[in-house]
Amino acid sequence: MKAFYAEEQKRHDPRAFLSSGAAQPNPEKPERVERLLAGALSAGCAIERPRDHGLGPVAAVHTPEYLDFLEHIYTRWQRIEGASAEVIPNIHPIARNGSYPASAVGQAGYHMADTACPISGETWQSALWSAWSAVDAAEAVISGAPAAYALCRPPGHHAFADVAGGFCFINNSAVAAQVLRNQASRVAILDVDLHHGNGTQGIFYARPDVLTISLHADPVRFYPFFWGHADERGEGAGLGYNFNLPLPRKSADAAFLEALAVAFQRIRAFSPDALVVALGLDAFEGDPFGGLSVTTPGFSRIGEAIAKLGLPTVIVQEGGYLCDELGDNLTAFLTGFGGKAR
Ligand SMILES: [Zn+2]
């Protein structure tokens, strides 16, 4: 399977984030890339550098003012006397129907959902190349590959059209889905990350042409809290095209595969032309987030089950944090998937 990744994606190196109010080292470390690259190579992937696709495919799912913010906020932030080394918000609008702020501090609060996505001088380029990896993987599938893997880092599924959050800046899965959608009538996104894909849901919430399905730890007591509940079904023309499958904490392989079977019924009924898998590996039992208990062989079975849908598939890396098995879990998923796909 072809895989896409650019060195620039490693430069973004966020320092801290707040967890239950306490400052902690940010777990979205560049070292994740080494583990994931090793995992992809073990699965037989050929790694290619993506092309520079410009802003077009990114602007197809994000607002111009948000992209302008991401590109320039770090420089503007540095002009504030006494400001932190990284852009981190300290005020948020309680609703998003007020005035658009002119100041860097106001815009940081407007465009950043939480403290988990600090912006440094490297963030914009890393996020862009991450998105371009997703674009190239989608183009490989459009060109006839049965599947392709995008080693997207930073991840993307918590990024809305104009809001960063949860380590995410540009929504790589949404970018890939829109690139596929340009060539096909219907695209499904299946998000198997530990956390609900709230940004992806938000981007396609009112659209009937992109089905969004997410399996994740129940957000009743888990990030992202405000989204990911079973009664969020889409709105307007998109009503019935969003489907959430929250799982009880510590759910293991059997429960995950059972929920996956329910997701497959929805996907088959939708009859998409192509599939995007938002592949988080943080549902792993040994992941530092500890929300679900999927095993390494479990990821292989998940990959195998998804491949049986028989759809052209773009696999986009989302979460999955440093633990000894991170690379093995990617190998397990890709091997399980590839074993059935070819
Ligand atoms: Zn996650």
mmCIF file of C-alpha atoms and ligand atoms in Angstrom:
data_model
loop_
_atom_site.group_PDB
_atom_site.id
_atom_site.type_symbol
_atom_site.label_atom_id
_atom_site.label_comp_id
_atom_site.label_asym_id
_atom_site.label_seq_id
_atom_site.Cartn_x
_atom_site.Cartn_y
_atom_site.Cartn_z
ATOM 1 C CA MET A 1 0.000 0.000 0.000
ATOM 2 C CA LYS A 2 1.199 3.519 -0.786
ATOM 3 C CA ALA A 3 1.762 5.754 2.240
ATOM 4 C CA PHE A 4 2.346 9.507 2.394
ATOM 5 C CA TYR A 5 4.387 11.596 4.829
ATOM 6 C CA ALA A 6 6.649 14.696 4.712
ATOM 7 C CA GLU A 7 9.474 15.523 7.144
ATOM 8 C CA GLU A 8 7.979 18.984 7.773
ATOM 9 C CA GLN A 9 5.170 17.276 9.706
ATOM 10 C CA LYS A 10 7.615 16.526 12.513
ATOM 11 C CA ARG A 11 8.587 20.158 13.221
ATOM 12 C CA HIS A 12 5.480 21.070 15.208
ATOM 13 C CA ASP A 13 6.447 20.275 18.813
ATOM 14 C CA PRO A 14 3.777 21.436 21.294
ATOM 15 C CA ARG A 15 5.049 21.760 24.856
ATOM 16 C CA ALA A 16 2.161 21.573 27.296
ATOM 17 C CA PHE A 17 -1.588 21.312 27.670
ATOM 18 C CA LEU A 18 -4.005 21.440 30.579
ATOM 19 C CA SER A 19 -5.516 18.152 31.712
ATOM 20 C CA SER A 20 -8.183 18.513 34.420
ATOM 21 C CA GLY A 21 -6.670 21.948 35.042
ATOM 22 C CA ALA A 22 -3.113 20.679 35.547
ATOM 23 C CA ALA A 23 -0.274 21.553 33.142
ATOM 24 C CA GLN A 24 1.064 18.335 31.589
ATOM 25 C CA PRO A 25 3.570 17.582 28.822
ATOM 26 C CA ASN A 26 1.698 17.582 25.492
ATOM 27 C CA PRO A 27 1.362 13.936 24.357
ATOM 28 C CA GLU A 28 1.190 14.799 20.639
ATOM 29 C CA LYS A 29 4.969 14.472 20.280
ATOM 30 C CA PRO A 30 7.023 14.359 17.070
ATOM 31 C CA GLU A 31 8.328 10.951 18.175
ATOM 32 C CA ARG A 32 4.914 9.514 17.286
ATOM 33 C CA VAL A 33 5.994 9.869 13.669
ATOM 34 C CA GLU A 34 8.981 7.530 14.121
ATOM 35 C CA ARG A 35 6.783 4.833 15.636
ATOM 36 C CA LEU A 36 4.112 5.199 12.973
ATOM 37 C CA LEU A 37 6.643 5.205 10.125
ATOM 38 C CA ALA A 38 8.174 2.002 11.503
ATOM 39 C CA GLY A 39 4.704 0.489 11.773
ATOM 40 C CA ALA A 40 3.802 1.428 8.200
ATOM 41 C CA LEU A 41 7.089 0.029 6.866
ATOM 42 C CA SER A 42 6.559 -3.242 8.748
ATOM 43 C CA ALA A 43 3.173 -3.537 7.062
ATOM 44 C CA GLY A 44 4.910 -3.268 3.677
ATOM 45 C CA CYS A 45 3.982 0.337 2.894
ATOM 46 C CA ALA A 46 6.059 2.316 0.407
ATOM 47 C CA ILE A 47 6.445 5.819 1.892
ATOM 48 C CA GLU A 48 6.179 8.724 -0.556
ATOM 49 C CA ARG A 49 6.532 12.449 -0.006
ATOM 50 C CA PRO A 50 3.295 14.295 -0.811
ATOM 51 C CA ARG A 51 3.187 17.168 -3.294
ATOM 52 C CA ASP A 52 2.561 20.793 -2.335
ATOM 53 C CA HIS A 53 -1.154 21.151 -3.124
ATOM 54 C CA GLY A 54 -1.473 24.781 -2.066
ATOM 55 C CA LEU A 55 -4.431 25.996 -0.040
ATOM 56 C CA GLY A 56 -7.173 24.772 -2.392
ATOM 57 C CA PRO A 57 -8.021 21.385 -0.827
ATOM 58 C CA VAL A 58 -7.678 22.819 2.694
ATOM 59 C CA ALA A 59 -9.858 25.860 1.938
ATOM 60 C CA ALA A 60 -12.530 23.462 0.674
ATOM 61 C CA VAL A 61 -13.338 22.538 4.303
ATOM 62 C CA HIS A 62 -11.977 25.482 6.359
ATOM 63 C CA THR A 63 -12.904 29.177 6.370
ATOM 64 C CA PRO A 64 -10.503 31.782 4.909
ATOM 65 C CA GLU A 65 -10.330 33.736 8.186
ATOM 66 C CA TYR A 66 -9.379 30.580 10.097
ATOM 67 C CA LEU A 67 -6.612 29.676 7.635
ATOM 68 C CA ASP A 68 -5.316 33.251 7.794
ATOM 69 C CA PHE A 69 -5.322 32.958 11.602
ATOM 70 C CA LEU A 70 -3.374 29.663 11.539
ATOM 71 C CA GLU A 71 -0.786 31.056 9.133
ATOM 72 C CA HIS A 72 -0.127 34.374 10.877
ATOM 73 C CA ILE A 73 -1.105 34.130 14.545
ATOM 74 C CA TYR A 74 2.302 33.027 15.821
ATOM 75 C CA THR A 75 4.074 36.098 14.390
ATOM 76 C CA ARG A 76 1.352 38.394 15.721
ATOM 77 C CA TRP A 77 1.479 36.705 19.142
ATOM 78 C CA GLN A 78 5.209 37.331 19.426
ATOM 79 C CA ARG A 79 4.559 41.091 19.254
ATOM 80 C CA ILE A 80 2.537 40.975 22.496
ATOM 81 C CA GLU A 81 4.721 41.997 25.420
ATOM 82 C CA GLY A 82 5.058 39.179 27.926
ATOM 83 C CA ALA A 83 3.149 36.667 25.768
ATOM 84 C CA SER A 84 3.750 32.910 26.078
ATOM 85 C CA ALA A 85 6.181 31.199 23.686
ATOM 86 C CA GLU A 86 3.298 29.300 22.071
ATOM 87 C CA VAL A 87 -0.150 30.625 21.192
ATOM 88 C CA ILE A 88 -2.540 29.352 23.881
ATOM 89 C CA PRO A 89 -6.022 30.824 24.380
ATOM 90 C CA ASN A 90 -7.206 32.255 27.699
ATOM 91 C CA ILE A 91 -10.702 33.513 26.815
ATOM 92 C CA HIS A 92 -13.470 31.942 24.731
ATOM 93 C CA PRO A 93 -16.768 33.332 23.442
ATOM 94 C CA ILE A 94 -19.660 31.573 25.218
ATOM 95 C CA ALA A 95 -21.504 31.656 21.890
ATOM 96 C CA ARG A 96 -20.091 32.247 18.438
ATOM 97 C CA ASN A 97 -22.628 34.880 17.390
ATOM 98 C CA GLY A 98 -20.837 37.989 18.681
ATOM 99 C CA SER A 99 -18.327 40.196 16.872
ATOM 100 C CA TYR A 100 -15.198 38.738 15.304
ATOM 101 C CA PRO A 101 -12.314 39.990 17.471
ATOM 102 C CA ALA A 102 -9.516 42.058 15.939
ATOM 103 C CA SER A 103 -6.868 41.232 18.551
ATOM 104 C CA ALA A 104 -4.564 38.209 18.526
ATOM 105 C CA VAL A 105 -5.719 37.191 22.020
ATOM 106 C CA GLY A 106 -9.380 37.470 21.034
ATOM 107 C CA GLN A 107 -8.848 35.491 17.824
ATOM 108 C CA ALA A 108 -6.948 32.763 19.691
ATOM 109 C CA GLY A 109 -10.004 32.328 21.920
ATOM 110 C CA TYR A 110 -12.332 32.400 18.916
ATOM 111 C CA HIS A 111 -10.403 29.849 16.837
ATOM 112 C CA MET A 112 -9.068 27.487 19.521
ATOM 113 C CA ALA A 113 -11.424 25.226 21.474
ATOM 114 C CA ASP A 114 -8.991 24.274 24.234
ATOM 115 C CA THR A 115 -5.380 24.423 25.427
ATOM 116 C CA ALA A 116 -4.305 21.172 23.736
ATOM 117 C CA CYS A 117 -3.356 22.763 20.432
ATOM 118 C CA PRO A 118 -0.564 25.302 21.111
ATOM 119 C CA ILE A 119 0.684 27.081 17.975
ATOM 120 C CA SER A 120 4.421 27.619 17.464
ATOM 121 C CA GLY A 121 6.375 28.980 14.510
ATOM 122 C CA GLU A 122 6.381 25.482 12.956
ATOM 123 C CA THR A 123 2.723 24.572 13.380
ATOM 124 C CA TRP A 124 1.309 25.994 10.150
ATOM 125 C CA GLN A 125 3.784 24.214 7.864
ATOM 126 C CA SER A 126 3.480 20.921 9.776
ATOM 127 C CA ALA A 127 -0.310 21.070 9.605
ATOM 128 C CA LEU A 128 -0.285 21.931 5.887
ATOM 129 C CA TRP A 129 2.023 19.047 4.973
ATOM 130 C CA SER A 130 -0.082 16.738 7.120
ATOM 131 C CA ALA A 131 -3.135 17.772 5.095
ATOM 132 C CA TRP A 132 -1.229 17.372 1.824
ATOM 133 C CA SER A 133 -0.374 13.790 2.830
ATOM 134 C CA ALA A 134 -4.123 13.189 3.088
ATOM 135 C CA VAL A 135 -4.688 14.819 -0.322
ATOM 136 C CA ASP A 136 -2.093 12.591 -1.995
ATOM 137 C CA ALA A 137 -3.541 9.466 -0.373
ATOM 138 C CA ALA A 138 -6.996 10.449 -1.666
ATOM 139 C CA GLU A 139 -5.583 11.087 -5.141
ATOM 140 C CA ALA A 140 -3.864 7.678 -5.128
ATOM 141 C CA VAL A 141 -7.234 6.059 -4.453
ATOM 142 C CA ILE A 142 -8.918 8.178 -7.133
ATOM 143 C CA SER A 143 -6.200 6.948 -9.522
ATOM 144 C CA GLY A 144 -7.200 3.358 -8.826
ATOM 145 C CA ALA A 145 -5.308 2.192 -5.749
ATOM 146 C CA PRO A 146 -7.687 0.076 -3.607
ATOM 147 C CA ALA A 147 -6.353 1.843 -0.508
ATOM 148 C CA ALA A 148 -3.709 4.339 0.624
ATOM 149 C CA TYR A 149 -2.418 5.453 4.024
ATOM 150 C CA ALA A 150 -1.766 9.067 5.032
ATOM 151 C CA LEU A 151 0.578 9.380 8.012
ATOM 152 C CA CYS A 152 -1.093 12.586 9.157
ATOM 153 C CA ARG A 153 0.591 14.316 12.056
ATOM 154 C CA PRO A 154 -0.516 16.648 13.530
ATOM 155 C CA PRO A 155 -3.883 14.843 13.548
ATOM 156 C CA GLY A 156 -7.078 16.504 12.371
ATOM 157 C CA HIS A 157 -10.453 15.138 13.478
ATOM 158 C CA HIS A 158 -11.057 17.642 16.319
ATOM 159 C CA ALA A 159 -10.603 20.611 13.944
ATOM 160 C CA PHE A 160 -13.870 22.256 12.843
ATOM 161 C CA ALA A 161 -14.222 24.533 9.808
ATOM 162 C CA ASP A 162 -12.875 27.448 11.862
ATOM 163 C CA VAL A 163 -11.746 26.030 15.215
ATOM 164 C CA ALA A 164 -8.634 24.102 16.282
ATOM 165 C CA GLY A 165 -8.799 21.742 19.253
ATOM 166 C CA GLY A 166 -7.480 18.526 20.779
ATOM 167 C CA PHE A 167 -4.016 18.568 19.074
ATOM 168 C CA CYS A 168 -5.708 19.250 15.688
ATOM 169 C CA PHE A 169 -5.476 22.234 13.296
ATOM 170 C CA ILE A 170 -6.478 21.155 9.777
ATOM 171 C CA ASN A 171 -9.033 18.353 9.481
ATOM 172 C CA ASN A 172 -7.091 15.874 7.338
ATOM 173 C CA SER A 173 -9.914 13.297 7.178
ATOM 174 C CA ALA A 174 -12.356 15.975 6.025
ATOM 175 C CA VAL A 175 -9.833 17.219 3.445
ATOM 176 C CA ALA A 176 -9.415 13.662 2.090
ATOM 177 C CA ALA A 177 -13.190 13.114 2.033
ATOM 178 C CA GLN A 178 -13.752 16.342 0.090
ATOM 179 C CA VAL A 179 -11.035 15.446 -2.450
ATOM 180 C CA LEU A 180 -12.782 12.084 -2.974
ATOM 181 C CA ARG A 181 -16.167 13.799 -3.082
ATOM 182 C CA ASN A 182 -15.007 15.971 -5.969
ATOM 183 C CA GLN A 183 -14.847 12.748 -8.032
ATOM 184 C CA ALA A 184 -17.694 10.770 -6.479
ATOM 185 C CA SER A 185 -21.288 11.327 -5.364
ATOM 186 C CA ARG A 186 -21.123 9.861 -1.873
ATOM 187 C CA VAL A 187 -18.281 9.445 0.620
ATOM 188 C CA ALA A 188 -18.396 7.881 4.092
ATOM 189 C CA ILE A 189 -16.042 8.701 6.958
ATOM 190 C CA LEU A 190 -15.600 6.034 9.633
ATOM 191 C CA ASP A 191 -13.779 7.384 12.699
ATOM 192 C CA VAL A 192 -12.376 4.685 15.009
ATOM 193 C CA ASP A 193 -10.255 6.996 17.192
ATOM 194 C CA LEU A 194 -10.736 6.745 20.974
ATOM 195 C CA HIS A 195 -12.196 10.267 20.925
ATOM 196 C CA HIS A 196 -15.282 11.445 19.051
ATOM 197 C CA GLY A 197 -14.459 13.082 15.714
ATOM 198 C CA ASN A 198 -16.280 16.289 16.625
ATOM 199 C CA GLY A 199 -14.580 18.512 14.039
ATOM 200 C CA THR A 200 -15.370 16.118 11.211
ATOM 201 C CA GLN A 201 -18.975 15.841 12.410
ATOM 202 C CA GLY A 202 -19.212 19.628 12.526
ATOM 203 C CA ILE A 203 -17.835 20.144 9.021
ATOM 204 C CA PHE A 204 -20.319 17.751 7.388
ATOM 205 C CA TYR A 205 -23.234 18.088 9.833
ATOM 206 C CA ALA A 206 -25.647 19.686 7.368
ATOM 207 C CA ARG A 207 -24.563 17.659 4.311
ATOM 208 C CA PRO A 208 -26.216 14.498 2.957
ATOM 209 C CA ASP A 209 -23.329 13.638 0.588
ATOM 210 C CA VAL A 210 -20.771 12.757 3.286
ATOM 211 C CA LEU A 211 -21.852 10.215 5.918
ATOM 212 C CA THR A 212 -19.967 10.655 9.195
ATOM 213 C CA ILE A 213 -19.802 7.796 11.704
ATOM 214 C CA SER A 214 -17.727 7.791 14.877
ATOM 215 C CA LEU A 215 -17.004 5.025 17.422
ATOM 216 C CA HIS A 216 -15.483 6.376 20.617
ATOM 217 C CA ALA A 217 -15.388 6.379 24.403
ATOM 218 C CA ASP A 218 -18.684 7.783 25.726
ATOM 219 C CA PRO A 219 -18.231 11.575 25.958
ATOM 220 C CA VAL A 220 -20.479 11.771 29.009
ATOM 221 C CA ARG A 221 -17.232 11.779 31.047
ATOM 222 C CA PHE A 222 -14.617 12.023 28.313
ATOM 223 C CA TYR A 223 -13.207 14.510 25.789
ATOM 224 C CA PRO A 224 -14.767 16.186 23.797
ATOM 225 C CA PHE A 225 -17.734 16.210 26.236
ATOM 226 C CA PHE A 226 -20.095 18.428 24.170
ATOM 227 C CA TRP A 227 -20.230 16.190 21.107
ATOM 228 C CA GLY A 228 -20.283 12.483 20.293
ATOM 229 C CA HIS A 229 -23.616 11.544 21.891
ATOM 230 C CA ALA A 230 -25.970 9.138 20.127
ATOM 231 C CA ASP A 231 -28.704 11.749 19.601
ATOM 232 C CA GLU A 232 -26.515 13.937 17.317
ATOM 233 C CA ARG A 233 -27.858 12.865 13.931
ATOM 234 C CA GLY A 234 -27.113 15.783 11.623
ATOM 235 C CA GLU A 235 -29.205 18.819 10.746
ATOM 236 C CA GLY A 236 -31.158 20.213 7.799
ATOM 237 C CA ALA A 237 -30.340 18.267 4.649
ATOM 238 C CA GLY A 238 -27.730 16.357 6.682
ATOM 239 C CA LEU A 239 -30.250 14.953 9.159
ATOM 240 C CA GLY A 240 -29.706 11.178 9.353
ATOM 241 C CA TYR A 241 -26.198 11.389 7.858
ATOM 242 C CA ASN A 242 -24.290 11.561 11.139
ATOM 243 C CA PHE A 243 -24.143 8.594 13.445
ATOM 244 C CA ASN A 244 -22.397 8.280 16.815
ATOM 245 C CA LEU A 245 -21.623 5.028 18.603
ATOM 246 C CA PRO A 246 -20.375 5.918 22.097
ATOM 247 C CA LEU A 247 -18.850 2.954 23.961
ATOM 248 C CA PRO A 248 -18.588 2.438 27.737
ATOM 249 C CA ARG A 249 -15.119 3.121 29.165
ATOM 250 C CA LYS A 250 -12.682 0.202 28.906
ATOM 251 C CA SER A 251 -14.732 -1.535 26.197
ATOM 252 C CA ALA A 252 -12.505 -4.152 24.536
ATOM 253 C CA ASP A 253 -12.296 -5.909 21.150
ATOM 254 C CA ALA A 254 -15.657 -7.713 21.209
ATOM 255 C CA ALA A 255 -17.679 -4.588 22.046
ATOM 256 C CA PHE A 256 -15.730 -2.519 19.527
ATOM 257 C CA LEU A 257 -16.283 -5.055 16.726
ATOM 258 C CA GLU A 258 -19.976 -5.280 17.626
ATOM 259 C CA ALA A 259 -20.334 -1.484 17.299
ATOM 260 C CA LEU A 260 -18.366 -1.626 14.068
ATOM 261 C CA ALA A 261 -20.912 -4.091 12.646
ATOM 262 C CA VAL A 262 -23.665 -1.536 13.379
ATOM 263 C CA ALA A 263 -21.598 1.152 11.628
ATOM 264 C CA PHE A 264 -21.217 -1.138 8.588
ATOM 265 C CA GLN A 265 -25.023 -1.457 8.273
ATOM 266 C CA ARG A 266 -25.255 2.334 8.033
ATOM 267 C CA ILE A 267 -22.400 2.516 5.549
ATOM 268 C CA ARG A 268 -23.898 -0.195 3.321
ATOM 269 C CA ALA A 269 -27.307 1.512 3.392
ATOM 270 C CA PHE A 270 -25.627 4.780 2.341
ATOM 271 C CA SER A 271 -23.842 2.976 -0.520
ATOM 272 C CA PRO A 272 -20.807 5.257 -0.739
ATOM 273 C CA ASP A 273 -18.353 5.341 -3.632
ATOM 274 C CA ALA A 274 -15.377 5.659 -1.276
ATOM 275 C CA LEU A 275 -14.453 5.477 2.394
ATOM 276 C CA VAL A 276 -12.180 7.496 4.665
ATOM 277 C CA VAL A 277 -11.043 5.709 7.823
ATOM 278 C CA ALA A 278 -10.050 8.191 10.549
ATOM 279 C CA LEU A 279 -7.595 5.803 12.179
ATOM 280 C CA GLY A 280 -6.906 6.647 15.791
ATOM 281 C CA LEU A 281 -4.873 4.012 17.600
ATOM 282 C CA ASP A 282 -5.579 5.496 21.038
ATOM 283 C CA ALA A 283 -8.446 3.050 21.650
ATOM 284 C CA PHE A 284 -5.557 0.691 22.546
ATOM 285 C CA GLU A 285 -5.598 -0.825 26.048
ATOM 286 C CA GLY A 286 -2.070 0.483 26.715
ATOM 287 C CA ASP A 287 -2.520 4.003 25.297
ATOM 288 C CA PRO A 288 -1.734 6.771 27.825
ATOM 289 C CA PHE A 289 -5.345 8.021 27.537
ATOM 290 C CA GLY A 290 -6.669 4.678 28.803
ATOM 291 C CA GLY A 291 -10.244 5.183 27.566
ATOM 292 C CA LEU A 292 -10.893 1.883 25.771
ATOM 293 C CA SER A 293 -9.208 -1.538 25.819
ATOM 294 C CA VAL A 294 -8.692 -2.615 22.199
ATOM 295 C CA THR A 295 -5.758 -5.051 21.846
ATOM 296 C CA THR A 296 -3.086 -5.279 19.149
ATOM 297 C CA PRO A 297 -4.751 -8.347 17.530
ATOM 298 C CA GLY A 298 -7.998 -6.368 17.882
ATOM 299 C CA PHE A 299 -6.660 -3.678 15.526
ATOM 300 C CA SER A 300 -5.898 -6.413 12.993
ATOM 301 C CA ARG A 301 -9.496 -7.656 13.207
ATOM 302 C CA ILE A 302 -10.810 -4.097 12.901
ATOM 303 C CA GLY A 303 -8.708 -3.582 9.753
ATOM 304 C CA GLU A 304 -9.882 -6.902 8.338
ATOM 305 C CA ALA A 305 -13.539 -6.093 9.046
ATOM 306 C CA ILE A 306 -13.321 -2.647 7.392
ATOM 307 C CA ALA A 307 -11.609 -4.114 4.315
ATOM 308 C CA LYS A 308 -14.577 -6.470 3.840
ATOM 309 C CA LEU A 309 -16.701 -3.438 2.926
ATOM 310 C CA GLY A 310 -14.781 -3.624 -0.351
ATOM 311 C CA LEU A 311 -14.669 0.161 -0.797
ATOM 312 C CA PRO A 312 -11.811 2.290 -2.165
ATOM 313 C CA THR A 313 -10.353 3.457 1.140
ATOM 314 C CA VAL A 314 -8.173 6.317 2.349
ATOM 315 C CA ILE A 315 -6.729 5.583 5.786
ATOM 316 C CA VAL A 316 -5.922 8.815 7.623
ATOM 317 C CA GLN A 317 -3.863 8.739 10.816
ATOM 318 C CA GLU A 318 -5.543 10.464 13.756
ATOM 319 C CA GLY A 319 -4.576 9.851 17.431
ATOM 320 C CA GLY A 320 -2.533 7.140 19.143
ATOM 321 C CA TYR A 321 0.086 8.189 21.665
ATOM 322 C CA LEU A 322 3.478 7.029 22.816
ATOM 323 C CA CYS A 323 3.532 3.480 24.124
ATOM 324 C CA ASP A 324 5.687 0.509 23.115
ATOM 325 C CA GLU A 325 2.978 -0.946 20.874
ATOM 326 C CA LEU A 326 2.054 2.193 18.865
ATOM 327 C CA GLY A 327 3.908 1.059 15.716
ATOM 328 C CA ASP A 328 2.763 -2.559 16.148
ATOM 329 C CA ASN A 329 -0.849 -1.420 16.350
ATOM 330 C CA LEU A 330 -0.537 0.390 13.023
ATOM 331 C CA THR A 331 1.132 -2.672 11.470
ATOM 332 C CA ALA A 332 -1.680 -4.851 12.858
ATOM 333 C CA PHE A 333 -4.394 -2.605 11.395
ATOM 334 C CA LEU A 334 -2.761 -2.240 7.975
ATOM 335 C CA THR A 335 -1.880 -5.938 7.750
ATOM 336 C CA GLY A 336 -5.402 -6.938 8.761
ATOM 337 C CA PHE A 337 -6.802 -4.523 6.182
ATOM 338 C CA GLY A 338 -4.380 -5.510 3.427
ATOM 339 C CA GLY A 339 -4.797 -9.228 4.008
ATOM 340 C CA LYS A 340 -8.451 -8.979 2.999
ATOM 341 C CA ALA A 341 -8.215 -6.186 0.460
ATOM 342 C CA ARG A 342 -5.807 -7.875 -1.939
HETATM 343 ZN ZN ZN B 1 -7.944 10.482 20.011
#
